[in-house]
Amino acid sequence: MELHFHSIVMACMISPLLFLATVTAVKGPLNFIVVGDWGRKGLFNQSQVAAQMAMMANRLQIDFVISTGDNFYEDGLTGTQDSSFEESFSSIYTASSLQKPWHLVLGNHDYRGDTLAQLDPDLKRRDSRWNCYRTSILKQNLPPSCKGTKCSFVHFFFIDTTPFVDHYWNSTKHQYDWRQVSPQKRYVKKQLKGLNNALKVSQATWKIVVGHHPIRSIGEHGDTIELKEQLLPILEANQVDLYVNGHDHCLQDFTSDKSSLHFVTSGGGSKAWGGVDLNSNSEGLQFFYPGQGFMSMQITPVFLKAVFYDIKGNSLHDFSLTKS
Ligand SMILES: *[C@@H]1O[C@H](CO)[C@@H](O)[C@H](O)[C@H]1NC(C)=O
Ligand SMILES: *[C@@H]1O[C@H](CO)[C@@H](O)[C@H](O)[C@H]1NC(C)=O
């Protein structure tokens, strides 16, 4: 089975699953938390980050959580019955404020296990919060601006970035589960075409693209050259507001001089303090924090506010975008 954006858009229309979270009561902003690179059975401060996420989720009354991938270290899940699912997810994020839908992408470490297990409906039966797809589109209405049947809304485009990265395909160090993805070129091309088409037709007020690998980063791994070359032009051509990722175990915010796009990294869900890649390009860098943490976002029809927090819940950096 091959997934691409056309079929996902259609699947969204007929699948109650992806629309579940859109039926929210009229309230203030859409609020959510973004965390990445977390699944370590509570170790490396995963539990401490989870505790701060819970406090912020309660304060903001969040609608959902986004995971930017690397959901289970070191090698994903061994299958749908893997106890890491409880040990790193269900029994870590236990606060009632976090009992909301989780929308997840896969990271490279997830690809080192049974990737199909993370996509399997069995996991949703084990924990109903779990919504993990290779690629999907989530629509969230912004109720205060509904006029008649017309609502302002956000589109989140979740993409599968691991297959873009050439060196994983030739790795002798690790095994990657390329089932349903191979051959690389065809899958990557389909994804790019699907995303481009979906972005083009989107009438969303805000367009947010979520993937695991950064486009821009001064963290350990630096920029992902494949995404810079192949994905970035599509984001720029389609007025995407934010590209959100994990992979580098830090928090970052970059602006672009070519568009209003912000590149944000939320990859501080557990192990961090990997340092800075001093050779990398820091053009547009607004903020970098090499430790653990997470982000919150608040969105209305006219503004978007993003805040970065450390492990103690201190807000380290924020930015706001506006629409007229
Ligand atoms: C966990 O966080 C504390 C600060 O709250 C820090 O001192 C410690 O080094 C962190 N541990 C790891 C493994 O990063
Ligand atoms: C893998 O290595 C071969 C031989 O060096 C090369 O031809 C091929 O392009 C590489 N594939 C990727 C995806 O990098």
Short mmCIF file of C-alpha atoms and ligand atoms in Angstrom, two decimals:
data_model
loop_
_atom_site.label_atom_id
_atom_site.label_comp_id
_atom_site.label_asym_id
_atom_site.label_seq_id
_atom_site.Cartn_x
_atom_site.Cartn_y
_atom_site.Cartn_z
CA MET A 1 0.00 0.00 0.00
CA GLU A 2 1.34 3.40 -0.89
CA LEU A 3 0.24 6.50 0.89
CA HIS A 4 0.33 9.85 -0.76
CA PHE A 5 -1.41 13.08 -0.08
CA HIS A 6 -4.25 12.68 -2.52
CA SER A 7 -5.47 9.52 -0.90
CA ILE A 8 -4.93 10.97 2.54
CA VAL A 9 -7.07 14.00 1.75
CA MET A 10 -9.80 11.69 0.57
CA ALA A 11 -9.29 9.42 3.54
CA CYS A 12 -9.70 12.44 5.81
CA MET A 13 -13.06 13.16 4.32
CA ILE A 14 -14.39 9.73 5.02
CA SER A 15 -12.46 8.91 8.15
CA PRO A 16 -13.98 10.17 11.40
CA LEU A 17 -10.60 9.58 13.02
CA LEU A 18 -8.79 12.63 11.72
CA PHE A 19 -11.72 14.92 12.25
CA LEU A 20 -12.38 13.88 15.80
CA ALA A 21 -10.40 16.74 17.28
CA THR A 22 -11.99 19.38 15.06
CA VAL A 23 -15.28 19.18 16.92
CA THR A 24 -14.36 21.53 19.72
CA ALA A 25 -16.66 23.78 21.67
CA VAL A 26 -16.43 27.50 20.95
CA LYS A 27 -13.55 28.73 23.07
CA GLY A 28 -10.43 30.85 22.90
CA PRO A 29 -7.36 30.07 20.81
CA LEU A 30 -6.43 26.65 19.54
CA ASN A 31 -3.76 25.49 21.98
CA PHE A 32 -1.31 22.65 21.68
CA ILE A 33 2.08 21.39 22.77
CA VAL A 34 4.93 20.22 20.55
CA VAL A 35 7.48 17.73 21.85
CA GLY A 36 10.02 15.55 20.05
CA ASP A 37 12.68 12.90 20.56
CA TRP A 38 11.29 11.54 23.79
CA GLY A 39 10.79 7.77 24.19
CA ARG A 40 13.35 6.72 26.81
CA LYS A 41 11.23 5.04 29.50
CA GLY A 42 11.30 8.19 31.58
CA LEU A 43 15.09 8.46 31.62
CA PHE A 44 17.26 11.41 30.54
CA ASN A 45 14.69 13.74 32.11
CA GLN A 46 11.84 12.52 29.91
CA SER A 47 9.63 12.34 33.03
CA GLN A 48 10.61 15.84 34.14
CA VAL A 49 9.77 17.26 30.71
CA ALA A 50 6.47 15.35 30.85
CA ALA A 51 5.65 16.95 34.22
CA GLN A 52 6.20 20.46 32.84
CA MET A 53 4.22 19.64 29.71
CA ALA A 54 1.36 18.56 31.97
CA MET A 55 1.41 21.86 33.89
CA MET A 56 1.45 23.92 30.71
CA ALA A 57 -1.20 21.72 29.08
CA ASN A 58 -3.41 22.32 32.10
CA ARG A 59 -2.82 26.05 32.11
CA LEU A 60 -3.57 26.37 28.39
CA GLN A 61 -6.28 23.70 28.31
CA ILE A 62 -4.64 22.26 25.23
CA ASP A 63 -6.53 20.62 22.41
CA PHE A 64 -3.84 18.14 21.37
CA VAL A 65 -0.13 17.29 21.36
CA ILE A 66 2.18 17.07 18.33
CA SER A 67 5.17 14.74 18.38
CA THR A 68 7.95 15.51 15.93
CA GLY A 69 9.16 11.88 15.97
CA ASP A 70 11.79 9.60 17.48
CA ASN A 71 8.97 8.28 19.57
CA PHE A 72 10.90 5.23 20.83
CA TYR A 73 14.65 4.92 21.40
CA GLU A 74 16.95 3.47 20.29
CA ASP A 75 15.29 1.30 17.67
CA GLY A 76 11.57 2.10 17.49
CA LEU A 77 9.12 -0.64 18.48
CA THR A 78 9.70 -4.35 17.99
CA GLY A 79 6.00 -4.85 17.23
CA THR A 80 2.55 -3.75 18.33
CA GLN A 81 2.93 -5.62 21.63
CA ASP A 82 6.26 -4.01 22.57
CA SER A 83 6.07 -2.92 26.23
CA SER A 84 8.06 0.24 25.37
CA PHE A 85 4.75 1.66 24.23
CA GLU A 86 3.57 1.78 27.85
CA GLU A 87 6.98 2.37 29.38
CA SER A 88 7.85 5.34 27.17
CA PHE A 89 4.41 6.74 26.33
CA SER A 90 1.26 5.64 28.19
CA SER A 91 2.80 5.48 31.65
CA ILE A 92 4.88 8.65 31.23
CA TYR A 93 2.37 11.18 29.89
CA THR A 94 -0.25 10.29 32.49
CA ALA A 95 -1.53 13.74 33.53
CA SER A 96 -5.18 14.37 32.77
CA SER A 97 -4.24 17.53 30.84
CA LEU A 98 -2.28 15.33 28.41
CA GLN A 99 -5.17 12.92 27.77
CA LYS A 100 -5.76 14.54 24.38
CA PRO A 101 -5.12 13.32 20.84
CA TRP A 102 -1.43 12.96 20.06
CA HIS A 103 -0.52 13.50 16.40
CA LEU A 104 2.82 11.89 15.65
CA VAL A 105 5.29 11.53 12.82
CA LEU A 106 8.03 8.91 12.55
CA GLY A 107 11.69 9.72 13.17
CA ASN A 108 14.82 7.92 11.99
CA HIS A 109 15.02 5.94 15.25
CA ASP A 110 11.44 4.76 14.69
CA TYR A 111 12.54 3.47 11.28
CA ARG A 112 15.13 1.30 13.01
CA GLY A 113 12.34 -0.84 14.43
CA ASP A 114 9.03 -2.11 13.07
CA THR A 115 7.62 1.05 11.52
CA LEU A 116 4.38 -0.65 10.56
CA ALA A 117 3.74 -1.32 14.26
CA GLN A 118 3.66 2.41 15.05
CA LEU A 119 1.15 2.90 12.23
CA ASP A 120 -1.00 -0.07 13.28
CA PRO A 121 -4.53 0.56 14.65
CA ASP A 122 -3.64 -1.87 17.47
CA LEU A 123 -1.67 0.92 19.17
CA LYS A 124 -4.72 3.15 19.12
CA ARG A 125 -6.60 0.36 20.83
CA ARG A 126 -3.90 0.22 23.50
CA ASP A 127 -3.96 4.02 23.98
CA SER A 128 -6.66 5.97 22.19
CA ARG A 129 -4.50 9.12 22.08
CA TRP A 130 -2.20 7.59 19.46
CA ASN A 131 -2.54 9.02 15.90
CA CYS A 132 0.57 8.15 13.93
CA TYR A 133 0.65 8.19 10.13
CA ARG A 134 3.42 8.52 7.58
CA THR A 135 1.69 11.50 6.01
CA SER A 136 -1.60 13.10 6.95
CA ILE A 137 -3.49 16.35 7.04
CA LEU A 138 -5.21 17.62 10.16
CA LYS A 139 -7.78 20.39 9.96
CA GLN A 140 -8.55 22.42 13.07
CA ASN A 141 -11.25 25.07 13.05
CA LEU A 142 -10.64 28.39 14.78
CA PRO A 143 -14.19 28.87 16.09
CA PRO A 144 -14.32 32.54 17.10
CA SER A 145 -14.27 33.61 13.47
CA CYS A 146 -16.98 31.29 12.15
CA LYS A 147 -19.33 33.25 9.92
CA GLY A 148 -22.28 31.17 8.88
CA THR A 149 -20.73 27.91 7.79
CA LYS A 150 -17.36 29.50 7.00
CA CYS A 151 -14.71 29.03 9.62
CA SER A 152 -11.15 30.14 9.72
CA PHE A 153 -8.95 27.06 10.15
CA VAL A 154 -5.43 25.66 10.42
CA HIS A 155 -4.09 22.88 8.23
CA PHE A 156 -1.30 20.74 9.66
CA PHE A 157 0.57 18.71 7.04
CA PHE A 158 2.48 15.82 8.61
CA ILE A 159 5.28 14.45 6.44
CA ASP A 160 7.65 11.50 6.53
CA THR A 161 11.17 12.92 6.28
CA THR A 162 13.39 9.91 7.12
CA PRO A 163 13.16 8.43 3.59
CA PHE A 164 14.47 11.72 2.14
CA VAL A 165 17.85 11.30 3.83
CA ASP A 166 20.20 9.49 1.45
CA HIS A 167 22.76 8.20 3.92
CA TYR A 168 20.23 6.09 5.85
CA TRP A 169 19.60 4.06 2.72
CA ASN A 170 23.23 3.01 2.51
CA SER A 171 23.83 2.64 6.23
CA THR A 172 25.92 -0.32 7.29
CA LYS A 173 25.60 0.65 10.95
CA HIS A 174 21.83 0.39 11.32
CA GLN A 175 18.97 -1.42 9.66
CA TYR A 176 16.00 0.64 8.53
CA ASP A 177 12.54 -0.72 7.87
CA TRP A 178 11.80 0.52 4.36
CA ARG A 179 8.68 -1.60 3.84
CA GLN A 180 6.01 0.38 1.94
CA VAL A 181 8.57 3.10 1.23
CA SER A 182 11.14 1.57 -1.11
CA PRO A 183 12.21 2.54 -3.75
CA GLN A 184 13.32 5.85 -2.25
CA LYS A 185 13.08 8.09 -5.31
CA ARG A 186 9.52 7.14 -6.13
CA TYR A 187 8.30 7.60 -2.54
CA VAL A 188 10.00 10.95 -2.07
CA LYS A 189 8.71 12.25 -5.39
CA LYS A 190 5.17 11.16 -4.56
CA GLN A 191 5.32 12.81 -1.16
CA LEU A 192 6.59 16.10 -2.59
CA LYS A 193 3.97 16.11 -5.31
CA GLY A 194 1.21 15.23 -2.85
CA LEU A 195 2.26 17.93 -0.41
CA ASN A 196 2.57 20.54 -3.13
CA ASN A 197 -0.92 19.74 -4.44
CA ALA A 198 -2.46 19.71 -0.97
CA LEU A 199 -0.83 23.03 -0.04
CA LYS A 200 -1.96 24.61 -3.31
CA VAL A 201 -5.63 23.82 -2.78
CA SER A 202 -5.60 24.55 0.95
CA GLN A 203 -7.77 27.50 1.98
CA ALA A 204 -6.37 27.46 5.51
CA THR A 205 -5.61 30.70 7.32
CA TRP A 206 -2.47 29.06 8.74
CA LYS A 207 -0.42 26.34 7.06
CA ILE A 208 1.93 24.36 9.28
CA VAL A 209 4.16 21.53 8.05
CA VAL A 210 5.49 19.00 10.58
CA GLY A 211 8.35 16.57 9.96
CA HIS A 212 11.10 14.91 11.96
CA HIS A 213 14.23 16.32 10.33
CA PRO A 214 15.13 20.01 10.40
CA ILE A 215 15.49 22.14 7.32
CA ARG A 216 17.52 24.65 9.34
CA SER A 217 19.57 23.72 12.41
CA ILE A 218 22.76 24.60 14.21
CA GLY A 219 22.35 21.54 16.44
CA GLU A 220 24.46 18.40 16.20
CA HIS A 221 23.05 17.27 12.85
CA GLY A 222 22.79 20.68 11.17
CA ASP A 223 20.62 21.40 8.14
CA THR A 224 19.13 18.46 6.26
CA ILE A 225 20.41 19.10 2.78
CA GLU A 226 17.83 16.89 1.03
CA LEU A 227 14.99 18.85 2.66
CA LYS A 228 16.61 22.20 1.93
CA GLU A 229 16.86 21.30 -1.72
CA GLN A 230 13.61 19.44 -2.27
CA LEU A 231 11.08 20.47 0.40
CA LEU A 232 11.93 24.10 1.16
CA PRO A 233 11.04 25.47 -2.32
CA ILE A 234 7.56 23.92 -1.96
CA LEU A 235 7.03 25.51 1.45
CA GLU A 236 8.16 28.90 0.14
CA ALA A 237 5.99 28.72 -2.95
CA ASN A 238 2.86 27.92 -0.94
CA GLN A 239 2.95 30.50 1.88
CA VAL A 240 3.61 27.99 4.65
CA ASP A 241 3.82 29.79 8.00
CA LEU A 242 5.81 27.29 10.05
CA TYR A 243 7.98 24.24 9.53
CA VAL A 244 8.14 22.28 12.79
CA ASN A 245 10.64 19.47 13.45
CA GLY A 246 12.67 17.51 15.99
CA HIS A 247 15.79 15.36 15.38
CA ASP A 248 18.31 17.72 16.95
CA HIS A 249 17.86 17.44 20.72
CA CYS A 250 17.40 21.10 21.39
CA LEU A 251 15.00 24.03 20.90
CA GLN A 252 15.51 26.44 18.00
CA ASP A 253 13.82 29.20 16.05
CA PHE A 254 15.01 30.48 12.67
CA THR A 255 13.50 33.04 10.34
CA SER A 256 13.98 33.14 6.60
CA ASP A 257 14.99 36.11 4.48
CA LYS A 258 13.08 34.73 1.49
CA SER A 259 9.64 34.31 3.07
CA SER A 260 7.77 34.75 6.35
CA LEU A 261 8.47 31.09 7.19
CA HIS A 262 9.75 30.21 10.67
CA PHE A 263 11.75 27.01 11.18
CA VAL A 264 11.26 25.67 14.68
CA THR A 265 12.87 22.69 16.39
CA SER A 266 11.25 21.01 19.37
CA GLY A 267 13.47 17.99 19.96
CA GLY A 268 14.08 18.26 23.69
CA GLY A 269 11.74 15.55 25.00
CA SER A 270 14.50 13.54 26.74
CA LYS A 271 18.26 13.25 26.08
CA ALA A 272 19.76 16.63 25.19
CA TRP A 273 22.90 18.73 25.69
CA GLY A 274 24.46 17.58 22.42
CA GLY A 275 25.98 21.00 21.82
CA VAL A 276 26.19 23.19 18.75
CA ASP A 277 27.58 22.41 15.33
CA LEU A 278 29.92 25.38 15.13
CA ASN A 279 30.49 24.94 11.39
CA SER A 280 26.84 25.29 10.56
CA ASN A 281 25.13 28.31 9.12
CA SER A 282 23.38 30.47 11.71
CA GLU A 283 21.74 32.86 9.26
CA GLY A 284 18.28 33.81 10.54
CA LEU A 285 18.87 32.21 13.95
CA GLN A 286 16.59 33.81 16.54
CA PHE A 287 17.01 31.35 19.39
CA PHE A 288 18.91 28.18 20.30
CA TYR A 289 18.81 26.19 23.56
CA PRO A 290 20.72 22.92 23.73
CA GLY A 291 18.82 21.43 26.69
CA GLN A 292 15.54 19.63 27.30
CA GLY A 293 12.19 21.32 26.81
CA PHE A 294 9.13 21.67 24.62
CA MET A 295 6.92 24.29 22.94
CA SER A 296 3.39 25.56 23.24
CA MET A 297 1.42 27.22 20.46
CA GLN A 298 -1.71 29.31 20.53
CA ILE A 299 -3.51 30.11 17.30
CA THR A 300 -6.46 32.37 16.50
CA PRO A 301 -7.62 33.60 13.08
CA VAL A 302 -5.35 36.66 13.46
CA PHE A 303 -2.37 35.57 15.52
CA LEU A 304 -0.07 32.67 16.24
CA LYS A 305 2.11 32.63 19.34
CA ALA A 306 4.86 30.08 19.94
CA VAL A 307 6.67 29.74 23.28
CA PHE A 308 9.70 27.58 24.13
CA TYR A 309 10.08 26.19 27.69
CA ASP A 310 12.91 24.52 29.55
CA ILE A 311 12.65 21.60 31.95
CA LYS A 312 11.64 23.87 34.82
CA GLY A 313 8.83 25.45 32.82
CA ASN A 314 10.66 28.76 32.36
CA SER A 315 9.77 30.41 29.09
CA LEU A 316 13.01 30.91 27.18
CA HIS A 317 11.84 32.49 23.93
CA ASP A 318 8.65 33.30 22.07
CA PHE A 319 7.51 34.81 18.81
CA SER A 320 4.21 35.88 17.34
CA LEU A 321 2.93 36.01 13.79
CA THR A 322 -0.11 37.96 12.71
CA LYS A 323 -2.63 37.87 9.84
CA SER A 324 -4.90 40.68 8.86
C1 LIG B 1 18.11 16.77 34.01
O1 LIG B 1 17.78 18.10 34.37
C2 LIG B 1 18.57 18.66 35.41
C3 LIG B 1 18.08 20.06 35.67
O2 LIG B 1 16.78 20.05 36.13
C4 LIG B 1 20.04 18.66 35.01
O3 LIG B 1 20.80 19.11 36.11
C5 LIG B 1 20.46 17.28 34.58
O4 LIG B 1 21.78 17.33 34.08
C6 LIG B 1 19.53 16.74 33.51
N1 LIG B 1 19.89 15.37 33.16
C7 LIG B 1 20.15 15.01 31.89
C8 LIG B 1 20.47 13.56 31.70
O5 LIG B 1 20.14 15.75 30.94
C1 LIG B 2 24.10 4.31 -2.12
O1 LIG B 2 25.40 4.02 -2.54
C2 LIG B 2 25.48 3.74 -3.93
C3 LIG B 2 26.91 3.32 -4.21
O2 LIG B 2 27.84 4.17 -3.59
C4 LIG B 2 25.07 4.97 -4.72
O3 LIG B 2 25.13 4.72 -6.10
C5 LIG B 2 23.65 5.33 -4.35
O4 LIG B 2 23.27 6.52 -4.99
C6 LIG B 2 23.55 5.51 -2.86
N1 LIG B 2 22.16 5.66 -2.54
C7 LIG B 2 21.74 6.65 -1.83
C8 LIG B 2 20.27 6.69 -1.61
O5 LIG B 2 22.49 7.48 -1.35
#
